[in-house]
């Protein structure tokens, strides 16, 4: 008879020490990483403010008035906004007037349209700029290489009050890939009673 005797598996002390050593090294490292928030869901790192926007999209670069965002190849800023009740007796729809600036740091001209600028209202709707008699607004043009364009855009907002956002969505630089899309967003509060 050729019987083989099975040897029981033995955990050698050196193997146990090795496992304890790995745990002793890895546990603090793992705790350190999780403490830094590496595994937690955080707000978009491109946001400079904490706001609750239902219309937030992938690629939104959020900030406050006065912040400069790099949107594709332009350094874009919403310099200021003001509430205007009316521009004349026959033009009293209620407006937000924004002064905006686009700086081109590249070596080629970059086209822009006034329609690249939009406003997100408190109810979530998005509107284009509106024509107003006797108010000089940005016209479709190009930001020259190494140059800056600054101008005014006007939005009709009626009596709406609450959280607004000025949006910059470039038509000329927009990529085909939706996941690579960028949108400048400047969030602010405005109320009808603030109108000048």
Coordinates of C-alpha atoms in Angstrom, one line a residue:
X1 CA 0.0 0.0 0.0
X2 CA 1.3 3.3 -1.0
X3 CA -0.4 5.7 1.5
X4 CA 0.5 9.3 1.5
X5 CA 0.2 11.2 4.6
X6 CA -1.2 14.7 4.2
X7 CA 0.6 17.4 6.2
X8 CA -1.6 19.9 7.9
X9 CA -1.1 23.4 6.6
X10 CA 1.0 25.4 9.0
X11 CA 1.1 29.2 9.2
X12 CA 4.8 30.0 9.7
X13 CA 5.6 32.9 12.0
X14 CA 7.5 34.7 9.4
X15 CA 4.4 34.8 7.1
X16 CA 2.3 36.1 9.9
X17 CA 4.8 38.8 10.7
X18 CA 4.9 39.8 7.0
X19 CA 1.1 40.1 6.8
X20 CA 1.0 42.1 10.0
X21 CA 3.7 44.4 8.5
X22 CA 1.7 44.9 5.3
X23 CA -1.4 45.7 7.3
X24 CA 0.5 48.1 9.6
X25 CA 1.9 50.0 6.6
X26 CA -1.2 50.0 4.4
X27 CA -3.8 50.8 7.0
X28 CA -2.5 54.3 7.8
X29 CA -1.9 55.0 4.1
X30 CA -5.5 54.0 3.3
X31 CA -6.9 56.0 6.2
X32 CA -4.9 59.0 5.1
X33 CA -6.2 58.8 1.5
X34 CA -9.8 58.6 2.6
X35 CA -9.3 61.4 5.1
X36 CA -8.2 63.6 2.3
X37 CA -11.5 62.9 0.6
X38 CA -10.1 60.8 -2.3
X39 CA -13.1 58.5 -2.2
X40 CA -15.8 61.0 -1.4
X41 CA -18.1 62.8 -3.8
X42 CA -17.0 66.4 -3.9
X43 CA -18.3 69.5 -5.8
X44 CA -16.9 70.3 -9.2
X45 CA -13.3 71.4 -8.6
X46 CA -13.8 74.2 -11.2
X47 CA -16.4 75.9 -9.0
X48 CA -15.3 78.9 -6.9
X49 CA -18.6 79.1 -5.0
X50 CA -21.0 76.7 -3.4
X51 CA -24.4 77.1 -5.0
X52 CA -27.4 74.9 -5.7
X53 CA -28.1 75.1 -9.4
X54 CA -30.6 72.6 -10.9
X55 CA -29.3 73.3 -14.4
X56 CA -25.6 72.5 -13.6
X57 CA -24.0 70.7 -16.5
X58 CA -20.8 68.7 -17.1
X59 CA -18.2 71.2 -18.0
X60 CA -19.7 74.2 -16.1
X61 CA -17.0 76.5 -14.7
X62 CA -18.8 78.3 -12.0
X63 CA -17.9 81.5 -10.1
X64 CA -19.0 84.8 -8.9
X65 CA -19.2 88.2 -10.6
X66 CA -15.7 89.5 -11.2
X67 CA -14.1 86.0 -11.5
X68 CA -12.2 85.2 -14.6
X69 CA -12.8 81.7 -16.2
X70 CA -10.7 80.1 -18.9
X71 CA -13.3 78.8 -21.4
X72 CA -11.4 77.1 -24.2
X73 CA -8.9 79.7 -25.4
X74 CA -10.5 82.8 -23.9
X75 CA -10.1 84.3 -20.4
X76 CA -13.7 85.4 -19.8
X77 CA -15.1 87.7 -17.0
X78 CA -18.5 89.1 -16.1
X79 CA -17.2 92.3 -14.7
X80 CA -20.5 93.6 -13.3
X81 CA -24.3 93.4 -13.5
X82 CA -27.1 95.9 -12.8
X83 CA -30.8 95.7 -12.7
X84 CA -32.7 98.1 -14.9
X85 CA -36.5 98.6 -14.6
X86 CA -36.9 100.4 -17.9
X87 CA -34.9 102.1 -20.6
X88 CA -37.8 104.3 -21.7
X89 CA -41.6 104.7 -21.1
X90 CA -42.3 102.3 -23.9
X91 CA -39.5 99.8 -23.0
X92 CA -40.1 98.7 -19.5
X93 CA -39.8 94.9 -19.6
X94 CA -37.3 94.7 -16.7
X95 CA -33.6 93.9 -17.5
X96 CA -30.3 92.8 -16.3
X97 CA -27.4 94.6 -17.9
X98 CA -24.0 92.9 -17.8
X99 CA -20.5 94.2 -18.6
X100 CA -18.4 91.3 -19.9
X101 CA -14.8 91.0 -21.0
X102 CA -13.1 88.4 -23.2
X103 CA -9.3 88.2 -23.4
X104 CA -7.5 86.2 -26.1
X105 CA -4.1 84.9 -25.0
X106 CA -3.5 82.9 -28.2
X107 CA -1.8 83.9 -31.4
X108 CA -4.9 83.7 -33.6
X109 CA -8.2 85.7 -33.7
X110 CA -11.2 84.0 -32.0
X111 CA -14.7 84.6 -33.3
X112 CA -17.5 85.3 -30.9
X113 CA -21.2 86.0 -31.2
X114 CA -23.4 88.1 -28.9
X115 CA -25.6 85.0 -28.7
X116 CA -22.7 83.2 -26.9
X117 CA -23.9 85.1 -23.8
X118 CA -27.1 83.9 -22.1
X119 CA -28.9 84.2 -18.8
X120 CA -30.2 81.5 -16.6
X121 CA -33.3 82.8 -14.7
X122 CA -34.4 81.6 -11.2
X123 CA -37.1 79.4 -12.7
X124 CA -34.3 77.5 -14.7
X125 CA -35.2 78.9 -18.2
X126 CA -32.3 80.2 -20.3
X127 CA -32.7 83.3 -22.5
X128 CA -30.6 85.1 -25.1
X129 CA -29.7 88.7 -25.1
X130 CA -32.4 91.2 -26.1
X131 CA -32.2 94.2 -28.4
X132 CA -32.8 97.5 -26.7
X133 CA -33.0 100.8 -28.6
X134 CA -30.2 103.3 -27.8
X135 CA -28.1 100.7 -25.8
X136 CA -24.8 99.8 -27.4
X137 CA -24.2 96.1 -27.0
X138 CA -21.5 93.7 -28.2
X139 CA -21.7 92.9 -31.8
X140 CA -20.6 89.6 -33.5
X141 CA -16.9 90.0 -34.1
X142 CA -13.6 88.5 -33.2
X143 CA -11.3 88.9 -30.2
X144 CA -7.9 89.7 -31.8
X145 CA -4.8 87.6 -31.0
X146 CA -3.4 88.9 -27.7
X147 CA -6.3 91.4 -27.4
X148 CA -9.3 92.1 -25.2
X149 CA -12.9 92.9 -26.0
X150 CA -15.2 94.4 -23.4
X151 CA -18.8 95.4 -23.8
X152 CA -22.4 95.2 -22.6
X153 CA -25.1 92.6 -23.0
X154 CA -28.7 93.0 -22.0
X155 CA -31.2 90.4 -20.9
X156 CA -35.0 90.9 -20.5
X157 CA -35.9 89.3 -17.1
X158 CA -39.2 91.0 -16.2
X159 CA -40.0 91.0 -12.5
X160 CA -38.2 87.7 -11.7
X161 CA -36.1 87.7 -8.5
X162 CA -33.7 85.2 -7.0
X163 CA -30.6 83.4 -8.2
X164 CA -29.5 84.2 -11.8
X165 CA -26.5 83.1 -13.7
X166 CA -24.8 84.7 -16.7
X167 CA -23.6 81.9 -19.1
X168 CA -20.9 82.0 -21.7
X169 CA -21.2 79.2 -24.3
X170 CA -18.8 79.7 -27.3
X171 CA -20.3 78.7 -30.6
X172 CA -17.0 79.1 -32.5
X173 CA -14.9 77.0 -30.2
X174 CA -17.4 74.4 -29.2
X175 CA -16.1 70.9 -29.7
X176 CA -18.0 68.0 -31.3
X177 CA -17.5 65.9 -28.2
X178 CA -20.2 66.9 -25.7
X179 CA -18.1 65.6 -22.8
X180 CA -15.4 68.2 -23.7
X181 CA -17.8 71.1 -23.7
X182 CA -17.1 74.0 -21.4
X183 CA -19.5 76.7 -20.2
X184 CA -18.6 79.8 -18.1
X185 CA -21.1 80.4 -15.3
X186 CA -21.3 83.5 -13.1
X187 CA -24.0 83.1 -10.3
X188 CA -25.5 86.1 -8.5
X189 CA -28.7 87.2 -6.7
X190 CA -30.9 89.9 -8.2
X191 CA -34.3 91.3 -7.2
X192 CA -36.8 93.4 -9.1
X193 CA -36.7 96.0 -6.4
X194 CA -32.9 96.5 -7.0
X195 CA -33.6 98.1 -10.3
X196 CA -32.2 101.6 -11.0

